[in-house]
mmCIF file of C-alpha atoms and ligand atoms in Angstrom:
data_model
loop_
_atom_site.group_PDB
_atom_site.id
_atom_site.type_symbol
_atom_site.label_atom_id
_atom_site.label_comp_id
_atom_site.label_asym_id
_atom_site.label_seq_id
_atom_site.Cartn_x
_atom_site.Cartn_y
_atom_site.Cartn_z
ATOM 1 C CA MET A 153 -0.227 -0.079 0.092
ATOM 2 C CA THR A 154 1.630 3.509 -1.101
ATOM 3 C CA THR A 155 0.352 6.431 1.009
ATOM 4 C CA THR A 156 1.360 9.862 0.363
ATOM 5 C CA THR A 157 2.960 12.310 3.212
ATOM 6 C CA VAL A 158 1.678 15.640 3.268
ATOM 7 C CA LYS A 159 2.068 18.690 5.095
ATOM 8 C CA ALA A 160 -0.633 19.454 7.573
ATOM 9 C CA TYR A 161 -1.162 22.019 10.491
ATOM 10 C CA GLY A 162 -2.698 20.255 13.443
ATOM 11 C CA ALA A 163 -3.033 19.661 16.920
ATOM 12 C CA LEU A 164 -0.819 17.614 19.514
ATOM 13 C CA ASP A 165 -3.069 18.043 22.465
ATOM 14 C CA ALA A 166 -6.163 19.887 23.633
ATOM 15 C CA THR A 167 -4.654 22.806 24.793
ATOM 16 C CA SER A 168 -1.468 23.838 22.908
ATOM 17 C CA PRO A 169 -1.294 25.963 19.763
ATOM 18 C CA LEU A 170 -1.467 23.808 16.483
ATOM 19 C CA VAL A 171 1.829 23.076 14.796
ATOM 20 C CA ALA A 172 3.150 22.113 11.496
ATOM 21 C CA LEU A 173 3.342 18.259 10.902
ATOM 22 C CA THR A 174 3.110 15.810 8.292
ATOM 23 C CA ILE A 175 0.286 13.139 8.057
ATOM 24 C CA GLU A 176 -0.036 10.049 5.592
ATOM 25 C CA ARG A 177 -3.067 10.028 3.150
ATOM 26 C CA ARG A 178 -4.142 6.558 2.003
ATOM 27 C CA GLU A 179 -3.479 5.221 -1.153
ATOM 28 C CA VAL A 180 -6.003 6.170 -4.095
ATOM 29 C CA GLY A 181 -8.456 3.420 -4.454
ATOM 30 C CA PRO A 182 -10.695 2.489 -7.376
ATOM 31 C CA HIS A 183 -13.295 5.103 -6.170
ATOM 32 C CA ASP A 184 -11.037 7.540 -4.475
ATOM 33 C CA VAL A 185 -10.315 11.062 -6.020
ATOM 34 C CA LEU A 186 -6.862 12.580 -4.639
ATOM 35 C CA ILE A 187 -7.286 16.679 -4.238
ATOM 36 C CA ASP A 188 -4.631 18.880 -4.195
ATOM 37 C CA ILE A 189 -6.217 21.223 -1.500
ATOM 38 C CA ASP A 190 -6.245 25.051 -2.347
ATOM 39 C CA TYR A 191 -8.310 26.396 0.455
ATOM 40 C CA ALA A 192 -9.786 25.442 3.999
ATOM 41 C CA GLY A 193 -12.210 27.186 5.631
ATOM 42 C CA ILE A 194 -12.044 27.445 9.744
ATOM 43 C CA CYS A 195 -14.934 26.421 11.381
ATOM 44 C CA HIS A 196 -15.823 26.821 15.143
ATOM 45 C CA SER A 197 -16.426 23.134 15.188
ATOM 46 C CA ASP A 198 -12.555 22.804 14.505
ATOM 47 C CA ILE A 199 -11.956 24.420 17.843
ATOM 48 C CA HIS A 200 -14.869 22.566 19.574
ATOM 49 C CA THR A 201 -13.165 19.121 18.455
ATOM 50 C CA ILE A 202 -9.443 20.010 19.329
ATOM 51 C CA ARG A 203 -10.511 21.494 22.578
ATOM 52 C CA GLY A 204 -12.220 18.499 23.441
ATOM 53 C CA ASP A 205 -15.533 20.439 23.926
ATOM 54 C CA TRP A 206 -17.208 17.261 22.600
ATOM 55 C CA GLY A 207 -15.797 14.729 24.513
ATOM 56 C CA PRO A 208 -11.827 13.267 24.238
ATOM 57 C CA ILE A 209 -10.367 12.678 20.940
ATOM 58 C CA THR A 210 -7.169 11.420 19.656
ATOM 59 C CA TYR A 211 -4.185 13.342 18.652
ATOM 60 C CA PRO A 212 -2.419 14.466 16.554
ATOM 61 C CA GLN A 213 -5.537 15.746 14.921
ATOM 62 C CA VAL A 214 -5.869 17.869 11.809
ATOM 63 C CA VAL A 215 -9.291 19.361 11.650
ATOM 64 C CA GLY A 216 -10.800 21.330 8.525
ATOM 65 C CA HIS A 217 -14.109 20.322 6.879
ATOM 66 C CA GLU A 218 -14.598 23.069 4.280
ATOM 67 C CA ILE A 219 -12.190 21.891 1.660
ATOM 68 C CA VAL A 220 -11.784 23.368 -2.082
ATOM 69 C CA GLY A 221 -8.944 21.906 -4.435
ATOM 70 C CA HIS A 222 -8.329 20.480 -7.715
ATOM 71 C CA VAL A 223 -8.457 16.667 -8.629
ATOM 72 C CA ALA A 224 -5.044 15.512 -8.980
ATOM 73 C CA ALA A 225 -5.541 11.669 -9.437
ATOM 74 C CA VAL A 226 -8.684 9.409 -9.764
ATOM 75 C CA GLY A 227 -8.886 5.706 -9.154
ATOM 76 C CA SER A 228 -9.517 3.317 -12.056
ATOM 77 C CA ALA A 229 -13.557 3.101 -11.508
ATOM 78 C CA VAL A 230 -14.124 6.676 -10.691
ATOM 79 C CA THR A 231 -16.588 8.322 -13.170
ATOM 80 C CA ARG A 232 -17.842 11.529 -11.583
ATOM 81 C CA HIS A 233 -14.541 13.724 -11.551
ATOM 82 C CA ARG A 234 -11.564 14.219 -13.875
ATOM 83 C CA VAL A 235 -7.979 15.686 -13.179
ATOM 84 C CA GLY A 236 -8.036 19.136 -13.010
ATOM 85 C CA ASP A 237 -11.671 19.618 -12.020
ATOM 86 C CA LEU A 238 -12.321 22.171 -9.015
ATOM 87 C CA VAL A 239 -13.978 19.967 -6.340
ATOM 88 C CA GLY A 240 -14.892 20.352 -2.630
ATOM 89 C CA VAL A 241 -15.171 18.147 0.566
ATOM 90 C CA GLY A 242 -17.298 19.159 3.355
ATOM 91 C CA CYS A 243 -18.072 17.705 6.843
ATOM 92 C CA GLN A 244 -18.796 13.891 5.946
ATOM 93 C CA SER A 245 -16.601 11.604 3.376
ATOM 94 C CA ASN A 246 -18.590 8.351 3.533
ATOM 95 C CA SER A 247 -21.662 6.817 4.955
ATOM 96 C CA CYS A 248 -22.846 3.213 5.170
ATOM 97 C CA GLY A 249 -25.054 3.569 2.069
ATOM 98 C CA GLU A 250 -27.544 1.157 3.105
ATOM 99 C CA CYS A 251 -29.479 2.234 6.232
ATOM 100 C CA ALA A 252 -32.716 3.834 5.775
ATOM 101 C CA GLN A 253 -31.384 7.328 6.117
ATOM 102 C CA CYS A 254 -28.608 6.632 3.500
ATOM 103 C CA GLN A 255 -31.282 5.006 1.330
ATOM 104 C CA GLN A 256 -33.469 8.414 1.433
ATOM 105 C CA GLY A 257 -30.325 10.339 0.483
ATOM 106 C CA HIS A 258 -30.125 11.574 3.990
ATOM 107 C CA ASP A 259 -26.414 10.586 4.502
ATOM 108 C CA GLN A 260 -25.726 13.190 7.083
ATOM 109 C CA TYR A 261 -28.251 11.330 9.374
ATOM 110 C CA CYS A 262 -26.638 7.818 8.352
ATOM 111 C CA LEU A 263 -27.914 5.548 11.186
ATOM 112 C CA ASN A 264 -24.670 3.592 11.422
ATOM 113 C CA GLY A 265 -22.819 6.776 11.988
ATOM 114 C CA ASN A 266 -20.942 8.477 8.825
ATOM 115 C CA THR A 267 -17.483 8.979 8.177
ATOM 116 C CA GLN A 268 -16.491 12.684 9.323
ATOM 117 C CA THR A 269 -13.651 14.402 7.303
ATOM 118 C CA TYR A 270 -11.751 14.490 10.478
ATOM 119 C CA ASN A 271 -11.902 12.563 13.780
ATOM 120 C CA SER A 272 -13.587 9.483 12.332
ATOM 121 C CA ILE A 273 -12.320 6.100 11.742
ATOM 122 C CA ASP A 274 -11.951 5.760 8.184
ATOM 123 C CA PRO A 275 -13.737 2.781 6.832
ATOM 124 C CA ALA A 276 -10.920 2.326 3.803
ATOM 125 C CA ASP A 277 -8.118 1.779 6.115
ATOM 126 C CA GLY A 278 -9.108 1.965 9.873
ATOM 127 C CA THR A 279 -7.167 4.979 10.373
ATOM 128 C CA ILE A 280 -8.488 8.273 12.164
ATOM 129 C CA THR A 281 -9.454 10.584 9.321
ATOM 130 C CA GLN A 282 -7.594 13.877 9.105
ATOM 131 C CA GLY A 283 -8.962 17.298 7.707
ATOM 132 C CA GLY A 284 -8.341 19.898 5.385
ATOM 133 C CA TYR A 285 -5.643 22.164 7.023
ATOM 134 C CA SER A 286 -3.390 19.906 4.785
ATOM 135 C CA GLN A 287 -2.010 19.994 1.259
ATOM 136 C CA ALA A 288 -4.052 17.104 -0.069
ATOM 137 C CA VAL A 289 -6.683 14.716 0.699
ATOM 138 C CA VAL A 290 -8.033 11.279 -0.935
ATOM 139 C CA THR A 291 -11.763 11.104 -0.415
ATOM 140 C CA ASN A 292 -14.308 8.415 -2.201
ATOM 141 C CA GLU A 293 -15.826 10.131 -5.178
ATOM 142 C CA ASP A 294 -19.386 10.149 -4.131
ATOM 143 C CA TYR A 295 -18.586 12.478 -1.493
ATOM 144 C CA VAL A 296 -16.586 14.947 -3.397
ATOM 145 C CA LEU A 297 -18.503 17.934 -4.608
ATOM 146 C CA ALA A 298 -18.167 19.533 -8.171
ATOM 147 C CA ILE A 299 -17.722 23.318 -7.713
ATOM 148 C CA PRO A 300 -20.134 25.108 -10.301
ATOM 149 C CA ALA A 301 -18.282 27.675 -12.699
ATOM 150 C CA GLY A 302 -18.622 31.140 -11.402
ATOM 151 C CA LEU A 303 -17.759 30.392 -7.930
ATOM 152 C CA ASP A 304 -14.948 31.932 -6.386
ATOM 153 C CA PRO A 305 -13.011 28.964 -5.069
ATOM 154 C CA ALA A 306 -11.616 30.818 -1.891
ATOM 155 C CA LYS A 307 -14.971 32.080 -1.088
ATOM 156 C CA THR A 308 -16.421 28.780 -1.744
ATOM 157 C CA ALA A 309 -14.889 26.596 0.955
ATOM 158 C CA PRO A 310 -16.955 27.908 3.598
ATOM 159 C CA LEU A 311 -20.288 26.912 1.855
ATOM 160 C CA LEU A 312 -19.070 23.301 2.401
ATOM 161 C CA CYS A 313 -20.085 23.545 6.121
ATOM 162 C CA ALA A 314 -21.378 27.231 7.299
ATOM 163 C CA GLY A 315 -23.148 27.423 3.900
ATOM 164 C CA ILE A 316 -24.974 23.886 4.182
ATOM 165 C CA THR A 317 -25.666 23.855 7.767
ATOM 166 C CA THR A 318 -27.789 26.834 7.420
ATOM 167 C CA TYR A 319 -29.309 26.282 3.899
ATOM 168 C CA SER A 320 -30.593 23.007 5.016
ATOM 169 C CA PRO A 321 -32.883 23.800 7.873
ATOM 170 C CA LEU A 322 -34.154 26.921 5.908
ATOM 171 C CA ARG A 323 -35.175 24.396 3.135
ATOM 172 C CA HIS A 324 -36.267 21.718 5.555
ATOM 173 C CA TRP A 325 -38.813 24.079 7.312
ATOM 174 C CA ASN A 326 -39.978 25.451 3.933
ATOM 175 C CA VAL A 327 -38.713 29.107 4.329
ATOM 176 C CA GLY A 328 -39.918 31.408 1.882
ATOM 177 C CA PRO A 329 -41.643 34.637 1.381
ATOM 178 C CA GLY A 330 -43.571 35.571 4.102
ATOM 179 C CA THR A 331 -41.699 33.524 6.582
ATOM 180 C CA ARG A 332 -40.474 35.428 9.730
ATOM 181 C CA VAL A 333 -36.601 33.959 10.218
ATOM 182 C CA GLY A 334 -34.564 34.838 13.139
ATOM 183 C CA VAL A 335 -30.830 34.219 12.994
ATOM 184 C CA VAL A 336 -29.063 34.278 16.574
ATOM 185 C CA GLY A 337 -25.408 34.788 16.298
ATOM 186 C CA MET A 338 -23.853 36.181 13.205
ATOM 187 C CA GLY A 339 -20.279 34.517 12.803
ATOM 188 C CA GLY A 340 -19.396 32.181 9.882
ATOM 189 C CA LEU A 341 -22.731 30.056 10.121
ATOM 190 C CA GLY A 342 -25.006 33.133 11.032
ATOM 191 C CA HIS A 343 -24.278 35.260 8.262
ATOM 192 C CA MET A 344 -24.673 32.699 5.615
ATOM 193 C CA GLY A 345 -28.141 32.092 7.428
ATOM 194 C CA VAL A 346 -29.041 35.524 6.682
ATOM 195 C CA LYS A 347 -27.849 35.554 3.353
ATOM 196 C CA PHE A 348 -29.927 32.348 2.427
ATOM 197 C CA ALA A 349 -32.795 33.472 4.222
ATOM 198 C CA ALA A 350 -33.263 36.728 2.475
ATOM 199 C CA ALA A 351 -32.450 35.016 -1.023
ATOM 200 C CA LEU A 352 -35.487 32.592 -0.087
ATOM 201 C CA GLY A 353 -37.614 35.714 0.349
ATOM 202 C CA ALA A 354 -38.092 35.471 3.987
ATOM 203 C CA ASP A 355 -38.325 38.605 6.322
ATOM 204 C CA VAL A 356 -35.027 38.122 8.133
ATOM 205 C CA THR A 357 -34.058 39.396 11.911
ATOM 206 C CA VAL A 358 -30.575 39.146 12.860
ATOM 207 C CA LEU A 359 -30.280 38.645 16.674
ATOM 208 C CA SER A 360 -26.695 39.631 17.656
ATOM 209 C CA ARG A 361 -24.607 41.030 20.702
ATOM 210 C CA GLY A 362 -24.167 44.834 20.483
ATOM 211 C CA THR A 363 -24.682 47.082 17.634
ATOM 212 C CA ALA A 364 -21.132 46.321 15.775
ATOM 213 C CA LYS A 365 -22.902 44.096 13.118
ATOM 214 C CA ARG A 366 -25.747 45.845 12.492
ATOM 215 C CA ASP A 367 -24.576 47.728 9.176
ATOM 216 C CA ASP A 368 -23.441 44.213 7.921
ATOM 217 C CA ALA A 369 -26.526 42.396 8.554
ATOM 218 C CA LEU A 370 -28.583 44.858 6.678
ATOM 219 C CA ASP A 371 -26.163 44.649 3.789
ATOM 220 C CA PHE A 372 -26.571 40.641 3.806
ATOM 221 C CA GLY A 373 -30.193 41.106 3.312
ATOM 222 C CA ALA A 374 -31.547 41.432 6.813
ATOM 223 C CA HIS A 375 -34.809 43.530 7.219
ATOM 224 C CA ARG A 376 -34.324 44.024 10.925
ATOM 225 C CA TYR A 377 -31.479 43.883 13.694
ATOM 226 C CA VAL A 378 -31.886 43.301 17.180
ATOM 227 C CA ASP A 379 -29.140 43.738 19.728
ATOM 228 C CA THR A 380 -29.877 40.642 22.160
ATOM 229 C CA THR A 381 -28.399 42.728 25.339
ATOM 230 C CA ASP A 382 -31.237 45.400 24.586
ATOM 231 C CA ARG A 383 -33.919 43.883 26.754
ATOM 232 C CA GLU A 384 -36.661 46.286 25.399
ATOM 233 C CA ALA A 385 -35.691 45.383 21.591
ATOM 234 C CA MET A 386 -36.150 41.664 22.483
ATOM 235 C CA ARG A 387 -39.472 42.214 24.434
ATOM 236 C CA GLU A 388 -40.889 44.026 21.349
ATOM 237 C CA LEU A 389 -39.991 41.059 19.358
ATOM 238 C CA ARG A 390 -41.728 38.376 21.276
ATOM 239 C CA GLY A 391 -43.829 36.124 19.398
ATOM 240 C CA GLY A 392 -42.856 37.777 15.997
ATOM 241 C CA LEU A 393 -41.053 34.982 14.583
ATOM 242 C CA ASP A 394 -41.848 31.586 12.835
ATOM 243 C CA LEU A 395 -38.253 30.277 12.587
ATOM 244 C CA ILE A 396 -35.226 30.891 14.430
ATOM 245 C CA ILE A 397 -31.923 29.336 13.509
ATOM 246 C CA ASN A 398 -29.568 29.431 16.856
ATOM 247 C CA THR A 399 -25.946 29.339 15.353
ATOM 248 C CA VAL A 400 -24.508 30.396 18.787
ATOM 249 C CA SER A 401 -21.390 28.410 19.882
ATOM 250 C CA ALA A 402 -21.688 29.060 23.322
ATOM 251 C CA GLY A 403 -24.631 28.060 25.791
ATOM 252 C CA ILE A 404 -27.577 30.711 25.715
ATOM 253 C CA ASP A 405 -30.521 31.307 27.791
ATOM 254 C CA ILE A 406 -33.092 29.595 25.118
ATOM 255 C CA ARG A 407 -36.046 30.440 26.986
ATOM 256 C CA ALA A 408 -35.496 34.322 25.764
ATOM 257 C CA TYR A 409 -35.337 33.056 22.076
ATOM 258 C CA LEU A 410 -38.173 30.501 22.321
ATOM 259 C CA ALA A 411 -40.209 33.390 23.786
ATOM 260 C CA LEU A 412 -39.696 35.326 20.219
ATOM 261 C CA LEU A 413 -41.608 32.317 18.562
ATOM 262 C CA ASP A 414 -45.170 32.397 17.351
ATOM 263 C CA VAL A 415 -47.478 29.787 17.881
ATOM 264 C CA ASP A 416 -46.482 26.704 16.056
ATOM 265 C CA GLY A 417 -42.750 28.529 15.571
ATOM 266 C CA THR A 418 -39.630 26.455 15.556
ATOM 267 C CA LEU A 419 -36.252 26.939 17.130
ATOM 268 C CA VAL A 420 -33.551 24.958 15.324
ATOM 269 C CA VAL A 421 -30.489 24.598 17.161
ATOM 270 C CA VAL A 422 -27.242 24.357 15.046
ATOM 271 C CA GLY A 423 -24.607 25.911 17.197
ATOM 272 C CA ALA A 424 -23.200 23.172 19.335
ATOM 273 C CA PRO A 425 -22.053 24.267 22.601
ATOM 274 C CA ALA A 426 -20.451 22.056 25.112
ATOM 275 C CA GLU A 427 -23.254 22.900 27.840
ATOM 276 C CA PRO A 428 -26.958 21.699 27.744
ATOM 277 C CA PHE A 429 -29.455 24.037 27.337
ATOM 278 C CA SER A 430 -32.228 24.362 30.153
ATOM 279 C CA VAL A 431 -35.724 24.355 28.761
ATOM 280 C CA PRO A 432 -38.802 25.206 30.734
ATOM 281 C CA ALA A 433 -41.940 23.139 29.349
ATOM 282 C CA PHE A 434 -43.641 26.566 29.695
ATOM 283 C CA SER A 435 -41.378 28.184 27.030
ATOM 284 C CA LEU A 436 -42.796 25.340 24.594
ATOM 285 C CA ILE A 437 -46.399 24.472 25.948
ATOM 286 C CA PRO A 438 -48.578 27.280 25.464
ATOM 287 C CA ALA A 439 -48.029 27.960 21.879
ATOM 288 C CA ARG A 440 -47.173 24.731 20.708
ATOM 289 C CA ARG A 441 -43.524 25.855 20.039
ATOM 290 C CA SER A 442 -41.067 23.148 18.822
ATOM 291 C CA LEU A 443 -37.438 22.995 19.659
ATOM 292 C CA ALA A 444 -35.279 21.067 16.881
ATOM 293 C CA GLY A 445 -31.793 20.633 15.561
ATOM 294 C CA SER A 446 -30.172 19.967 12.503
ATOM 295 C CA THR A 447 -26.715 19.123 11.187
ATOM 296 C CA THR A 448 -24.929 20.014 7.665
ATOM 297 C CA GLY A 449 -26.836 18.423 4.761
ATOM 298 C CA SER A 450 -26.709 15.449 2.564
ATOM 299 C CA ILE A 451 -24.143 15.394 -0.408
ATOM 300 C CA THR A 452 -27.301 15.976 -2.631
ATOM 301 C CA GLU A 453 -27.922 19.237 -0.919
ATOM 302 C CA ILE A 454 -24.914 20.629 -0.790
ATOM 303 C CA GLN A 455 -24.521 20.186 -4.624
ATOM 304 C CA GLU A 456 -27.953 21.871 -4.686
ATOM 305 C CA MET A 457 -26.789 24.491 -2.467
ATOM 306 C CA LEU A 458 -23.830 25.206 -4.534
ATOM 307 C CA ASP A 459 -25.851 25.664 -7.701
ATOM 308 C CA PHE A 460 -28.089 28.030 -5.628
ATOM 309 C CA CYS A 461 -25.242 30.282 -4.761
ATOM 310 C CA ALA A 462 -23.921 30.205 -8.301
ATOM 311 C CA GLU A 463 -27.185 31.063 -9.656
ATOM 312 C CA ASN A 464 -28.092 33.954 -7.014
ATOM 313 C CA GLY A 465 -24.234 35.433 -6.672
ATOM 314 C CA ILE A 466 -24.258 34.287 -3.204
ATOM 315 C CA HIS A 467 -20.921 33.891 -1.479
ATOM 316 C CA PRO A 468 -19.369 33.940 2.166
ATOM 317 C CA GLU A 469 -17.370 37.040 3.603
ATOM 318 C CA THR A 470 -14.080 35.777 4.026
ATOM 319 C CA GLU A 471 -10.376 36.615 5.228
ATOM 320 C CA LEU A 472 -7.512 34.630 3.465
ATOM 321 C CA VAL A 473 -5.112 33.754 6.273
ATOM 322 C CA SER A 474 -1.578 31.744 5.952
ATOM 323 C CA ALA A 475 -0.551 28.990 8.085
ATOM 324 C CA ASP A 476 1.225 30.868 10.347
ATOM 325 C CA GLN A 477 -1.947 32.934 11.155
ATOM 326 C CA ILE A 478 -4.129 29.843 12.091
ATOM 327 C CA ASN A 479 -3.405 29.945 15.919
ATOM 328 C CA ASP A 480 -4.242 33.673 15.670
ATOM 329 C CA ALA A 481 -7.300 33.090 13.694
ATOM 330 C CA TRP A 482 -8.696 30.798 16.082
ATOM 331 C CA GLU A 483 -8.266 33.250 18.841
ATOM 332 C CA ARG A 484 -10.240 35.846 17.196
ATOM 333 C CA VAL A 485 -13.049 33.159 16.435
ATOM 334 C CA LEU A 486 -13.093 32.363 20.201
ATOM 335 C CA SER A 487 -13.586 36.265 20.718
ATOM 336 C CA ALA A 488 -16.061 36.594 17.866
ATOM 337 C CA ASP A 489 -13.685 38.865 16.041
ATOM 338 C CA VAL A 490 -14.292 37.163 12.559
ATOM 339 C CA ARG A 491 -15.748 38.805 9.773
ATOM 340 C CA TYR A 492 -17.043 36.297 8.802
ATOM 341 C CA ARG A 493 -15.074 33.257 7.792
ATOM 342 C CA PHE A 494 -11.438 32.660 7.846
ATOM 343 C CA VAL A 495 -10.184 30.841 5.038
ATOM 344 C CA ILE A 496 -6.674 29.092 4.790
ATOM 345 C CA ASP A 497 -4.310 29.279 1.883
ATOM 346 C CA THR A 498 -3.082 25.837 1.898
ATOM 347 C CA LYS A 499 -0.181 26.817 -0.330
ATOM 348 C CA THR A 500 1.360 28.511 2.647
ATOM 349 C CA LEU A 501 1.760 24.902 4.513
HETATM 350 P P1 LIG B 134 -18.416 31.567 14.934
HETATM 351 O O1 LIG B 134 -18.198 31.902 13.409
HETATM 352 O O2 LIG B 134 -17.659 31.519 15.925
HETATM 353 O O3 LIG B 134 -20.087 32.432 15.290
HETATM 354 C C1 LIG B 134 -20.644 32.059 16.517
HETATM 355 C C2 LIG B 134 -21.509 33.204 16.963
HETATM 356 O O4 LIG B 134 -22.080 32.929 18.321
HETATM 357 C C3 LIG B 134 -20.413 34.660 17.284
HETATM 358 O O5 LIG B 134 -20.244 35.310 15.985
HETATM 359 C C4 LIG B 134 -21.074 35.449 18.092
HETATM 360 O O6 LIG B 134 -22.036 35.838 17.610
HETATM 361 C C5 LIG B 134 -22.097 34.213 18.961
HETATM 362 N N1 LIG B 134 -21.582 33.836 20.188
HETATM 363 C C6 LIG B 134 -20.128 33.482 20.483
HETATM 364 N N2 LIG B 134 -19.986 33.322 21.771
HETATM 365 C C7 LIG B 134 -21.206 33.496 22.355
HETATM 366 C C8 LIG B 134 -21.670 33.929 23.781
HETATM 367 N N3 LIG B 134 -20.661 33.524 24.785
HETATM 368 N N4 LIG B 134 -22.707 34.434 23.873
HETATM 369 C C9 LIG B 134 -23.687 34.620 23.041
HETATM 370 N N5 LIG B 134 -23.247 34.423 21.770
HETATM 371 C C10 LIG B 134 -21.969 34.059 21.423
HETATM 372 O O7 LIG B 134 -18.897 30.033 14.764
HETATM 373 P P2 LIG B 134 -19.442 29.125 13.412
HETATM 374 O O8 LIG B 134 -18.127 28.444 13.087
HETATM 375 O O9 LIG B 134 -20.272 30.060 12.840
HETATM 376 O O10 LIG B 134 -20.245 28.106 14.360
HETATM 377 C C11 LIG B 134 -21.134 28.268 15.161
HETATM 378 C C12 LIG B 134 -21.529 26.809 15.823
HETATM 379 O O11 LIG B 134 -22.257 26.057 15.006
HETATM 380 C C13 LIG B 134 -20.203 26.083 16.642
HETATM 381 O O12 LIG B 134 -20.752 25.630 17.879
HETATM 382 C C14 LIG B 134 -20.068 25.218 15.728
HETATM 383 O O13 LIG B 134 -19.555 24.053 16.368
HETATM 384 C C15 LIG B 134 -21.658 24.730 15.194
HETATM 385 N N6 LIG B 134 -21.815 24.075 14.009
HETATM 386 C C16 LIG B 134 -22.692 23.030 13.935
HETATM 387 C C17 LIG B 134 -22.817 22.361 12.710
HETATM 388 C C18 LIG B 134 -24.104 21.532 12.544
HETATM 389 O O14 LIG B 134 -23.949 20.742 11.673
HETATM 390 N N7 LIG B 134 -24.874 21.868 13.368
HETATM 391 C C19 LIG B 134 -22.004 22.859 11.663
HETATM 392 C C20 LIG B 134 -21.165 23.650 11.609
HETATM 393 C C21 LIG B 134 -20.876 24.395 12.975
HETATM 394 P P3 LIG B 134 -22.565 37.673 17.750
HETATM 395 O O15 LIG B 134 -21.215 38.160 17.899
HETATM 396 O O16 LIG B 134 -23.291 38.101 16.503
HETATM 397 O O17 LIG B 134 -23.447 37.817 18.819
HETATM 398 ZN ZN1 LIG B 135 -18.228 23.362 10.223
#
């Protein structure tokens, strides 16, 4: 078996800064694609994972699940991609293909546990998968996305996680003209949620701390901005929303947001803090409200979202960083000082 050694940037433990290291990529199997990575987005999930917020992990670990690059080689049986194609890889890199969810095309909800792009056991060789803060990756062709013409590659990487994670619930809950959508937290996910909800014709309210992001929110298509530290503004919004997408990476007082839902409204949790929420029964009962969750989106839905972005001229707001700026970028994500997604130029590894 011939593996390939590639440069990467990863963690040796939960707390130290990331360092330059090398990792092995598996041999390109018949159904695999070797991708030379050009760009990798920095998602808050990368930080939660390395810091152990979601439980212990194995180190060294290279994260990154917003990957864009060029096909460098294809396996003998590959039909979907050709050498030179601009492609992407998101959060899931495989799934069982056989369970009821996979059979319905919902690979993100694979009942046997899909293979995540990092920190998962790779069914191909039993190793721990390693993510996109690296020069190259080998991925099964069915989990490699074709990037439509017209999308800027550097600005496409964040669509593979931040984009799909907000697009999917907006589509699942049938957001369209007339739907009153609230987006809580305007970071990487949140700002894409605002752009998608506005493009779908919804009436969009951004809920963010302070007023620093007000102008940006309105530029991204929001109709209203509410400073969540302004108690009076929060009180005025009570009962005024049909769907809330909570993208906050930390624990929040979920009651204050459930109170903003109208009868039959739904609050969808996509932000994944370590701490549990405390939900009083009477935040839900009197208005038949729902509290829901959602993870990423299926491979089919990611392709649909990429096409939607190309057709509607939608892209994330990004700041390109080099490898030696990754640790600073993480600190800035942690202090919500990101406008609105860092993307690593992986050529600098
Ligand atoms: P991000 O760019 O850091 O954005 C998170 C936003 O949350 C911040 O911009 C901030 O918004 C708000 N926030 C942060 N700390 C807060 C605090 N202590 N109190 C109140 N608000 C706070 O992160 P991201 O990459 O968008 O990811 C957001 C969350 O989604 C993370 O937990 C991530 O792991 C999770 N995620 C889930 C999925 C999924 O499949 N469900 C996929 C990707 C990511 P304001 O400054 O506007 O208040
Ligand atoms: Zn992510």
